[in-house]
Short mmCIF file of C-alpha atoms and ligand atoms in Angstrom, two decimals:
data_model
loop_
_atom_site.label_atom_id
_atom_site.label_comp_id
_atom_site.label_asym_id
_atom_site.label_seq_id
_atom_site.Cartn_x
_atom_site.Cartn_y
_atom_site.Cartn_z
CA UNK A 9 -20.52 8.02 -4.83
CA UNK A 10 -18.08 9.95 -6.78
CA UNK A 11 -16.72 13.31 -6.48
CA UNK A 12 -17.03 15.75 -9.31
CA UNK A 13 -13.23 16.07 -9.96
CA UNK A 14 -13.05 12.52 -10.62
CA UNK A 15 -15.21 12.58 -13.73
CA UNK A 16 -13.56 15.40 -15.48
CA UNK A 17 -12.90 14.76 -19.19
CA UNK A 18 -9.37 14.08 -19.95
CA UNK A 19 -8.52 17.52 -21.28
CA UNK A 20 -9.96 19.37 -18.29
CA UNK A 21 -8.11 17.32 -15.92
CA UNK A 22 -4.73 17.66 -18.02
CA UNK A 23 -5.23 21.63 -17.81
CA UNK A 24 -5.98 21.35 -13.89
CA UNK A 25 -2.83 19.32 -13.36
CA UNK A 26 -0.71 21.46 -15.47
CA UNK A 27 -1.96 24.69 -13.58
CA UNK A 28 -1.07 23.07 -10.49
CA UNK A 29 2.39 21.80 -11.48
CA UNK A 30 3.45 25.30 -12.76
CA UNK A 31 1.94 26.72 -9.30
CA UNK A 32 3.95 24.04 -7.27
CA UNK A 33 7.09 24.91 -9.21
CA UNK A 34 6.60 28.57 -8.71
CA UNK A 35 6.25 28.15 -4.93
CA UNK A 36 9.30 25.91 -4.70
CA UNK A 37 11.39 28.60 -6.64
CA UNK A 38 10.34 31.09 -3.89
CA UNK A 39 11.00 28.86 -1.06
CA UNK A 40 13.57 30.17 1.50
CA UNK A 41 15.33 26.73 1.60
CA UNK A 42 18.89 25.84 0.55
CA UNK A 43 17.38 22.34 -0.57
CA UNK A 44 14.95 23.82 -3.02
CA UNK A 45 17.61 26.58 -4.30
CA UNK A 46 20.03 23.52 -5.06
CA UNK A 47 17.35 21.26 -6.58
CA UNK A 48 15.83 23.69 -8.93
CA UNK A 49 19.28 25.71 -9.90
CA UNK A 50 19.38 24.49 -13.52
CA UNK A 51 15.68 23.40 -14.05
CA UNK A 52 13.93 25.09 -16.87
CA UNK A 53 10.36 26.28 -16.33
CA UNK A 54 7.58 23.99 -17.39
CA UNK A 55 4.22 24.91 -18.99
CA UNK A 56 2.31 21.60 -18.62
CA UNK A 57 2.39 18.20 -17.30
CA UNK A 58 3.64 17.20 -20.86
CA UNK A 59 7.01 18.51 -19.74
CA UNK A 60 7.43 16.84 -16.27
CA UNK A 61 10.14 14.85 -17.56
CA UNK A 62 12.19 17.83 -17.59
CA UNK A 63 12.17 18.21 -13.78
CA UNK A 64 14.55 16.15 -11.47
CA UNK A 65 13.79 12.86 -9.64
CA UNK A 66 13.66 12.86 -5.88
CA UNK A 67 14.91 9.89 -4.04
CA UNK A 68 14.52 8.44 -0.38
CA UNK A 69 17.80 9.52 0.81
CA UNK A 70 17.06 13.18 0.21
CA UNK A 71 14.54 12.77 3.10
CA UNK A 72 17.24 11.42 5.27
CA UNK A 73 19.94 13.93 4.30
CA UNK A 74 17.70 16.95 5.13
CA UNK A 75 16.25 15.35 8.18
CA UNK A 76 14.01 16.66 9.84
CA UNK A 77 12.98 19.93 8.06
CA UNK A 78 15.26 20.69 5.14
CA UNK A 79 12.72 19.86 2.49
CA UNK A 80 9.98 22.29 3.73
CA UNK A 81 8.82 24.87 1.28
CA UNK A 82 7.04 27.09 3.86
CA UNK A 83 8.20 28.46 7.27
CA UNK A 84 7.90 25.99 10.19
CA UNK A 85 5.02 28.37 11.71
CA UNK A 86 2.85 27.27 8.84
CA UNK A 87 3.06 23.43 9.58
CA UNK A 88 0.59 22.09 11.78
CA UNK A 89 1.55 18.24 11.82
CA UNK A 90 4.03 15.65 11.00
CA UNK A 91 4.12 12.18 10.42
CA UNK A 92 7.01 9.73 9.81
CA UNK A 93 7.55 6.77 7.67
CA UNK A 94 7.96 3.31 8.76
CA UNK A 95 11.55 2.97 8.15
CA UNK A 96 13.39 -0.15 9.57
CA UNK A 97 16.38 1.17 10.82
CA UNK A 98 18.17 4.67 11.55
CA UNK A 99 16.02 7.91 11.66
CA UNK A 100 12.58 7.88 10.39
CA UNK A 101 11.58 9.83 7.43
CA UNK A 102 9.72 12.96 8.65
CA UNK A 103 6.80 14.50 6.48
CA UNK A 104 5.03 17.64 7.36
CA UNK A 105 1.78 18.97 6.50
CA UNK A 106 0.12 22.78 6.60
CA UNK A 107 -3.69 22.92 7.43
CA UNK A 108 -4.37 22.84 3.66
CA UNK A 109 -2.46 19.89 3.31
CA UNK A 110 -4.34 17.98 6.11
CA UNK A 111 -7.43 19.11 4.14
CA UNK A 112 -6.24 17.46 1.05
CA UNK A 113 -5.14 14.35 3.02
CA UNK A 114 -8.72 14.17 4.54
CA UNK A 115 -10.30 14.69 1.04
CA UNK A 116 -8.16 11.86 -0.74
CA UNK A 117 -9.15 9.62 1.99
CA UNK A 118 -12.68 10.38 1.79
CA UNK A 119 -12.55 9.79 -1.88
CA UNK A 120 -10.76 6.42 -1.34
CA UNK A 121 -13.47 5.26 1.25
CA UNK A 122 -16.22 6.18 -1.16
CA UNK A 123 -14.50 4.07 -4.05
CA UNK A 124 -14.73 1.05 -1.76
CA UNK A 125 -18.39 1.70 -1.11
CA UNK A 126 -18.33 3.95 1.83
CA UNK A 127 -20.81 6.71 2.57
CA UNK A 128 -22.05 8.97 5.40
CA UNK A 129 -24.41 6.24 6.89
CA UNK A 130 -21.47 3.90 7.52
CA UNK A 131 -19.72 3.15 10.89
CA UNK A 132 -15.92 2.61 9.98
CA UNK A 133 -13.67 0.81 12.23
CA UNK A 134 -10.28 2.15 11.55
CA UNK A 135 -7.70 -0.49 12.72
CA UNK A 136 -4.50 1.17 11.07
CA UNK A 137 -2.04 2.24 13.59
CA UNK A 138 -2.72 5.86 15.05
CA UNK A 139 0.59 7.89 15.57
CA UNK A 140 3.52 8.84 13.64
CA UNK A 141 2.34 6.09 11.05
CA UNK A 142 0.04 7.91 8.16
CA UNK A 143 -2.55 4.96 8.07
CA UNK A 144 -4.64 5.65 11.21
CA UNK A 145 -4.89 9.51 11.24
CA UNK A 146 -5.16 9.53 7.39
CA UNK A 147 -8.11 7.24 7.09
CA UNK A 148 -9.74 8.69 10.33
CA UNK A 149 -10.02 12.11 8.81
CA UNK A 150 -11.22 10.50 5.58
CA UNK A 151 -14.15 8.90 7.34
CA UNK A 152 -15.00 12.22 9.14
CA UNK A 153 -14.81 14.06 5.84
CA UNK A 154 -16.97 11.60 4.38
CA UNK A 155 -19.55 12.29 7.21
CA UNK A 156 -19.57 8.70 8.48
CA UNK A 157 -18.53 7.57 11.93
CA UNK A 158 -14.83 6.95 12.70
CA UNK A 159 -14.11 4.19 15.46
CA UNK A 160 -10.37 4.99 16.24
CA UNK A 161 -9.42 1.35 17.08
CA UNK A 162 -5.64 1.41 16.05
CA UNK A 163 -3.71 -1.82 16.05
CA UNK A 164 -3.39 -4.72 18.54
CA UNK A 165 -5.73 -6.03 21.13
CA UNK A 166 -7.53 -8.29 18.57
CA UNK A 167 -9.98 -9.90 21.00
CA UNK A 168 -11.31 -6.42 22.16
CA UNK A 169 -11.67 -5.17 18.54
CA UNK A 170 -13.59 -8.23 17.54
CA UNK A 171 -16.22 -7.24 20.45
CA UNK A 172 -16.01 -3.50 19.50
CA UNK A 173 -16.83 -4.47 15.85
CA UNK A 174 -19.90 -6.66 17.09
CA UNK A 175 -21.08 -4.07 19.63
CA UNK A 176 -20.86 -1.05 17.36
CA UNK A 177 -22.14 -2.73 14.35
CA UNK A 178 -19.31 -1.58 12.13
CA UNK A 179 -20.07 -1.49 8.38
CA UNK A 180 -16.80 -0.52 7.12
CA UNK A 181 -13.33 -1.65 8.10
CA UNK A 182 -9.97 0.21 7.34
CA UNK A 183 -6.63 -1.68 8.12
CA UNK A 184 -3.96 -3.80 6.45
CA UNK A 185 -5.27 -6.95 4.42
CA UNK A 186 -3.57 -9.44 7.08
CA UNK A 187 -5.34 -7.78 9.80
CA UNK A 188 -8.59 -7.89 8.29
CA UNK A 189 -8.24 -11.62 7.71
CA UNK A 190 -6.84 -12.11 11.41
CA UNK A 191 -10.15 -10.15 12.80
CA UNK A 192 -12.34 -12.24 10.71
CA UNK A 193 -10.52 -15.48 12.01
CA UNK A 194 -10.91 -14.34 15.57
CA UNK A 195 -14.64 -13.12 15.20
CA UNK A 196 -15.26 -16.65 13.68
CA UNK A 197 -13.63 -18.26 16.74
CA UNK A 198 -15.50 -15.96 19.22
CA UNK A 199 -18.75 -16.96 17.42
CA UNK A 200 -19.70 -13.33 16.50
CA UNK A 201 -18.82 -13.13 12.80
CA UNK A 202 -22.31 -13.52 11.69
CA UNK A 203 -23.44 -10.63 13.94
CA UNK A 204 -20.98 -8.01 12.52
CA UNK A 205 -22.51 -6.16 9.55
CA UNK A 206 -19.58 -5.32 7.56
CA UNK A 207 -20.06 -4.46 3.92
CA UNK A 208 -16.74 -3.34 2.72
CA UNK A 209 -13.11 -2.97 3.69
CA UNK A 210 -10.32 -0.62 2.53
CA UNK A 211 -6.84 -2.60 2.77
CA UNK A 212 -3.38 -1.52 2.02
CA UNK A 213 -0.06 -0.33 3.42
CA UNK A 214 1.39 -3.73 2.46
CA UNK A 215 1.53 -6.02 -0.67
CA UNK A 216 -1.36 -8.47 -1.08
CA UNK A 217 -2.90 -10.69 -3.78
CA UNK A 218 -6.15 -11.63 -5.53
CA UNK A 219 -5.99 -14.91 -3.78
CA UNK A 220 -5.79 -13.22 -0.35
CA UNK A 221 -8.59 -10.84 -1.45
CA UNK A 222 -10.84 -13.86 -2.19
CA UNK A 223 -9.80 -15.39 1.34
CA UNK A 224 -10.75 -12.02 3.23
CA UNK A 225 -14.05 -11.67 1.17
CA UNK A 226 -14.99 -15.07 1.94
CA UNK A 227 -13.99 -15.05 5.58
CA UNK A 228 -16.20 -11.96 6.11
CA UNK A 229 -19.08 -13.29 3.80
CA UNK A 230 -22.19 -11.76 2.75
CA UNK A 231 -20.95 -9.58 -0.17
CA UNK A 232 -17.92 -8.03 1.57
CA UNK A 233 -15.98 -5.77 -0.87
CA UNK A 234 -12.35 -5.83 0.09
CA UNK A 235 -10.65 -2.89 -1.93
CA UNK A 236 -7.05 -1.95 -2.33
CA UNK A 237 -5.50 1.39 -1.14
CA UNK A 238 -2.29 2.86 -1.86
CA UNK A 239 -0.17 5.45 -0.43
CA UNK A 240 3.14 6.42 0.99
CA UNK A 241 4.46 9.06 3.80
CA UNK A 242 6.65 10.98 1.38
CA UNK A 243 3.75 11.83 -0.87
CA UNK A 244 1.01 12.28 1.63
CA UNK A 245 0.05 8.80 3.11
CA UNK A 246 -2.85 6.70 2.27
CA UNK A 247 -5.08 8.09 -0.28
CA UNK A 248 -2.73 8.30 -3.38
CA UNK A 249 -4.67 5.71 -5.20
CA UNK A 250 -7.80 3.57 -4.49
CA UNK A 251 -9.70 0.63 -5.91
CA UNK A 252 -13.42 0.96 -6.65
CA UNK A 253 -15.48 -1.84 -5.86
CA UNK A 254 -17.07 -1.98 -9.39
CA UNK A 255 -13.94 -2.86 -11.08
CA UNK A 256 -11.51 -4.50 -8.64
CA UNK A 257 -7.94 -5.23 -9.96
CA UNK A 258 -6.69 -1.85 -10.16
CA UNK A 259 -6.63 1.68 -8.44
CA UNK A 260 -7.62 5.15 -9.35
CA UNK A 261 -5.02 7.46 -8.93
CA UNK A 262 -5.93 10.79 -7.46
CA UNK A 263 -4.52 12.60 -10.22
CA UNK A 264 -5.68 16.09 -9.53
CA UNK A 265 -3.47 15.93 -6.38
CA UNK A 266 -0.59 13.42 -7.47
CA UNK A 267 0.87 13.16 -10.99
CA UNK A 268 1.75 9.52 -11.55
CA UNK A 269 4.47 8.47 -14.09
CA UNK A 270 5.78 4.70 -14.62
CA UNK A 271 9.36 4.54 -15.55
CA UNK A 272 12.09 2.00 -16.26
CA UNK A 273 13.61 1.66 -12.92
CA UNK A 274 16.92 1.13 -14.52
CA UNK A 275 16.96 4.23 -16.96
CA UNK A 276 14.37 6.43 -15.54
CA UNK A 277 12.78 6.42 -18.99
CA UNK A 278 8.88 6.14 -19.29
CA UNK A 279 7.64 2.90 -20.33
CA UNK A 280 4.53 2.33 -22.53
CA UNK A 281 1.20 2.01 -20.70
CA UNK A 282 0.56 -1.40 -19.88
CA UNK A 283 4.16 -2.31 -19.21
CA UNK A 284 5.27 -2.76 -15.54
CA UNK A 285 8.01 -0.22 -14.11
CA UNK A 286 8.60 2.06 -11.21
CA UNK A 287 5.85 4.47 -10.15
CA UNK A 288 7.08 8.05 -9.87
CA UNK A 289 4.77 10.53 -8.22
CA UNK A 290 4.75 14.41 -8.14
CA UNK A 291 2.60 16.17 -5.80
CA UNK A 292 0.45 18.84 -7.24
CA UNK A 293 -1.20 20.60 -4.29
CA UNK A 294 1.09 20.04 -1.25
CA UNK A 295 2.43 23.27 0.54
CA UNK A 296 4.64 22.13 3.41
CA UNK A 297 6.71 19.37 1.60
CA UNK A 298 6.02 19.15 -2.07
CA UNK A 299 7.78 16.19 -3.82
CA UNK A 300 8.92 16.30 -7.47
CA UNK A 301 9.19 13.02 -9.41
CA UNK A 302 9.54 10.84 -6.48
CA UNK A 303 11.02 7.34 -7.19
CA UNK A 304 8.64 5.19 -5.17
CA UNK A 305 10.44 1.87 -5.67
CA UNK A 306 6.86 0.37 -5.99
CA UNK A 307 6.19 -1.58 -9.32
CA UNK A 308 3.19 -1.28 -11.12
CA UNK A 309 1.65 -0.36 -14.48
CA UNK A 310 -1.11 1.90 -16.04
CA UNK A 311 -4.16 0.18 -16.93
CA UNK A 312 -6.01 0.90 -20.16
CA UNK A 313 -9.46 1.48 -20.67
CA UNK A 314 -12.61 3.16 -19.17
CA UNK A 315 -13.98 2.29 -15.90
CA UNK A 316 -17.55 1.18 -15.15
CA UNK A 317 -17.61 3.34 -12.00
CA UNK A 318 -17.77 6.47 -14.04
CA UNK A 319 -14.26 7.89 -12.45
CA UNK A 320 -12.12 9.05 -15.47
CA UNK A 321 -8.93 9.24 -13.50
CA UNK A 322 -6.21 6.86 -14.76
CA UNK A 323 -5.96 3.28 -12.91
CA UNK A 324 -2.75 1.57 -11.95
CA UNK A 325 -2.30 -2.24 -11.25
CA UNK A 326 -2.12 -3.88 -7.87
CA UNK A 327 1.29 -3.29 -6.74
CA UNK A 328 3.69 -5.89 -8.10
CA UNK A 329 6.57 -5.71 -5.51
CA UNK A 330 9.27 -3.29 -4.48
CA UNK A 331 12.39 -2.73 -6.58
CA UNK A 332 14.34 -3.27 -3.14
CA UNK A 333 12.22 -6.29 -1.83
CA UNK A 334 13.34 -8.40 -4.82
CA UNK A 335 15.01 -11.64 -3.54
CA UNK A 336 18.12 -13.13 -5.46
CA UNK A 337 17.81 -16.81 -4.64
CA UNK A 338 20.23 -18.89 -6.55
CA UNK A 339 20.54 -16.40 -9.37
CA UNK A 340 16.74 -16.14 -9.82
CA UNK A 341 15.16 -12.88 -9.11
CA UNK A 342 11.81 -13.33 -7.25
CA UNK A 343 9.37 -10.95 -5.61
CA UNK A 344 7.63 -12.36 -2.42
CA UNK A 345 4.42 -11.54 -4.01
CA UNK A 346 4.86 -13.96 -6.77
CA UNK A 347 5.20 -16.86 -4.05
CA UNK A 348 2.25 -15.21 -2.43
CA UNK A 349 0.07 -15.51 -5.63
CA UNK A 350 0.55 -19.18 -5.93
CA UNK A 351 0.04 -19.96 -2.33
CA UNK A 352 -3.12 -17.93 -1.95
CA UNK A 353 -4.76 -19.39 -5.12
CA UNK A 354 -4.86 -22.75 -3.38
CA UNK A 355 -8.28 -23.43 -1.91
CA UNK A 356 -7.14 -25.75 0.74
CA UNK A 357 -5.15 -23.08 2.44
CA UNK A 358 -6.02 -20.27 4.96
CA UNK A 359 -4.77 -16.81 4.37
CA UNK A 360 -1.72 -16.51 6.50
CA UNK A 361 2.00 -17.59 5.23
CA UNK A 362 5.60 -17.03 5.90
CA UNK A 363 8.58 -17.29 3.63
CA UNK A 364 11.91 -18.38 5.13
CA UNK A 365 15.21 -18.02 3.58
CA UNK A 366 17.62 -20.30 4.99
CA UNK A 367 21.09 -19.02 4.62
CA UNK A 368 22.93 -21.48 6.70
CA UNK A 369 24.22 -23.37 3.73
CA UNK A 370 26.24 -22.43 0.69
CA UNK A 371 23.29 -21.85 -1.29
CA UNK A 372 20.10 -20.27 0.01
CA UNK A 373 17.08 -22.65 0.37
CA UNK A 374 13.54 -21.40 0.45
CA UNK A 375 10.69 -22.66 2.55
CA UNK A 376 7.18 -21.38 2.48
CA UNK A 377 5.18 -22.09 5.64
CA UNK A 378 1.34 -22.30 5.11
CA UNK A 379 -1.50 -23.66 7.07
CA UNK A 380 -4.79 -25.40 6.29
CA UNK A 381 -7.99 -23.60 6.10
CA UNK A 382 -9.75 -26.55 7.48
CA UNK A 383 -8.34 -29.28 9.96
CA UNK A 384 -10.43 -31.94 7.92
CA UNK A 385 -7.77 -31.66 4.96
CA UNK A 386 -5.01 -32.77 7.16
CA UNK A 387 -5.21 -36.11 5.59
CA UNK A 388 -4.24 -34.67 2.25
CA UNK A 389 -1.31 -32.54 3.76
CA UNK A 390 1.26 -34.00 1.81
CA UNK A 391 -0.42 -34.10 -1.48
CA UNK A 392 -1.18 -30.41 -0.76
CA UNK A 393 2.27 -29.49 -0.23
CA UNK A 394 3.67 -31.37 -3.32
CA UNK A 395 1.02 -29.78 -5.37
CA UNK A 396 2.08 -26.37 -4.34
CA UNK A 397 5.92 -27.26 -4.64
CA UNK A 398 5.11 -28.22 -8.26
CA UNK A 399 3.10 -25.05 -9.09
CA UNK A 400 5.90 -22.81 -7.41
CA UNK A 401 8.39 -24.58 -9.72
CA UNK A 402 6.38 -23.94 -12.62
CA UNK A 403 5.61 -20.31 -12.05
CA UNK A 404 8.38 -18.96 -9.82
CA UNK A 405 11.23 -21.40 -11.55
CA UNK A 406 12.47 -22.00 -8.06
CA UNK A 407 12.56 -25.18 -5.65
CA UNK A 408 10.56 -24.06 -2.53
CA UNK A 409 9.82 -26.64 0.42
CA UNK A 410 6.34 -26.20 1.38
CA UNK A 411 5.40 -27.06 4.82
CA UNK A 412 1.56 -27.29 5.58
CA UNK A 413 0.84 -26.63 9.28
CA UNK A 414 -2.69 -26.91 10.90
CA UNK A 415 -5.00 -23.78 10.94
CA UNK A 416 -3.42 -21.20 13.22
CA UNK A 417 0.11 -22.18 13.18
CA UNK A 418 1.57 -19.25 11.30
CA UNK A 419 2.27 -16.61 13.50
CA UNK A 420 0.22 -13.58 13.01
CA UNK A 421 1.20 -9.92 13.07
CA UNK A 422 -0.96 -7.95 15.35
CA UNK A 423 0.44 -4.49 15.04
CA UNK A 424 1.52 -2.72 11.79
CA UNK A 425 2.47 -4.25 8.49
CA UNK A 426 2.50 -8.18 8.09
CA UNK A 427 6.21 -9.53 8.23
CA UNK A 428 6.23 -12.16 5.54
CA UNK A 429 9.85 -12.91 4.76
CA UNK A 430 12.14 -14.34 7.40
CA UNK A 431 15.84 -14.97 7.23
CA UNK A 432 17.31 -17.95 8.93
CA UNK A 433 21.10 -17.82 9.77
CA UNK A 434 21.44 -19.99 12.73
CA UNK A 435 19.61 -22.75 14.05
CA UNK A 436 16.91 -20.90 15.93
CA UNK A 437 13.54 -20.82 14.07
CA UNK A 438 13.15 -17.20 12.78
CA UNK A 439 9.42 -17.49 13.38
CA UNK A 440 10.05 -18.64 16.90
CA UNK A 441 7.28 -21.45 16.37
CA UNK A 442 9.00 -24.59 16.12
O1 DLL B 30 1.81 2.48 4.21
C1 DLL B 30 0.63 4.32 3.98
C2 DLL B 30 -0.61 3.65 3.81
C3 DLL B 30 -1.43 3.61 4.97
C4 DLL B 30 -1.23 3.15 2.68
C5 DLL B 30 -2.72 2.79 5.03
C6 DLL B 30 -2.51 2.52 2.60
C7 DLL B 30 -3.15 2.35 3.68
P1 DLL B 30 4.52 3.95 4.43
O2 DLL B 30 4.48 3.40 5.61
O3 DLL B 30 5.35 5.09 4.08
O4 DLL B 30 2.88 4.44 4.17
O5 DLL B 30 4.73 2.92 3.22
C8 DLL B 30 4.63 3.08 1.82
O6 DLL B 30 4.01 0.73 1.63
O7 DLL B 30 5.78 2.48 -0.99
C9 DLL B 30 4.42 0.58 -0.70
O8 DLL B 30 5.78 -0.09 -0.92
C10 DLL B 30 3.67 -0.27 0.42
N1 DLL B 30 2.16 0.00 0.16
C11 DLL B 30 1.46 0.88 0.68
N2 DLL B 30 0.23 0.62 -0.05
C12 DLL B 30 0.17 -0.54 -0.59
C13 DLL B 30 -0.63 -1.57 -1.31
C14 DLL B 30 1.70 3.74 4.13
N3 DLL B 30 -1.92 -1.22 -1.42
C15 DLL B 30 5.01 1.66 1.26
N4 DLL B 30 -0.06 -2.60 -1.76
C16 DLL B 30 4.75 1.99 -0.27
C17 DLL B 30 1.11 -2.80 -1.85
C18 DLL B 30 1.68 -1.13 -0.62
N5 DLL B 30 2.05 -2.13 -1.05
#
């Protein structure tokens, strides 16, 4: 199922985007807020999206500096909800919504669910966290907007969730990719996997690879479509871009609400289509807290070509890493996702892994901890480890020691985003598993 706005011809979409950009800028100039007066003081007017580069960038620290409500473009009495981004330290980033914004939030998530194959006859198990995190409520409202049944399972309590999936006969699953795999593993152990009629899942909020997709789809079996969904609190939450099941490998940006650019992270200049760079987003329809040219820190690229699903909106590639996630190991720049890609391509491995950076010596050492998909392969454990080490050396150009454990030996994340990279600074095992 597609929505009319997703199949507009390019010119009509550009016109709609331009109208919305001009309208947003007008509202921001009228906003009674020192932040917006200062930000727009010397900024010339724009008449179309082609002039977006004349607008200033916005960076994460501006949310912190104006905490909690300094970036509002409406009076607080027009705000009906706040969420917060999952920061690791200090104050969270607060983001606010008017009732119109909540409406857009529901619409883009309904569209994302439809991209993955969802429709009004589905029972959708939502296992993103409910609360300040945008994932649970964002997808929940999307499911309701679609007219399907929302099951607000939230995170944690895996055994209970597996029972619920089976009892209610869920057909759609919304959760992180790591949690989708964990649920499948536990459903298998509980002997109920075959009774759960899941057909599709919408998985995002953390980096994942094609290899992990293959493992999730195989773990659920029966033609399960595991589709990617991207978003971030500062822009709205989930639903900024979503993958269609007809053409996996990239995500349609909800371009009528969010204007995407891809820029060189060092210079801020646009890069040609097809070249990787930092994703920059401008909200086109948000009222409470619009954002101009937000530097997401996420690395991706525009994908060329038409999409067989019929949507005409531009596609971005799977997220390739974050500018600030990059590890520098013995002078080599490496994104954890590059390591994941090699590990997850190996048919002998399960889908769980951890990367340990051992910083006890003069030079950091990297260890990848993985586990066998099947105990029967234990006799080949050393061969598998050496094969992976050679492959990592070839592709990442880094010596990485691979430790192949038995199935179930890598710790699972049961709540929130999966933690994949651990630092070792003393003799305690950072995973607490040795
Ligand atoms: O993670 C919103 C969300 C919820 C997206 C549910 C998808 C599904 P934040 O907590 O603000 O919001 O984190 C945003 O997570 O800048 C990316 O670095 C990362 N991220 C989100 N989706 C993906 C994805 C939510 N599909 C940050 N692939 C973003 C890779 C992702 N990374």
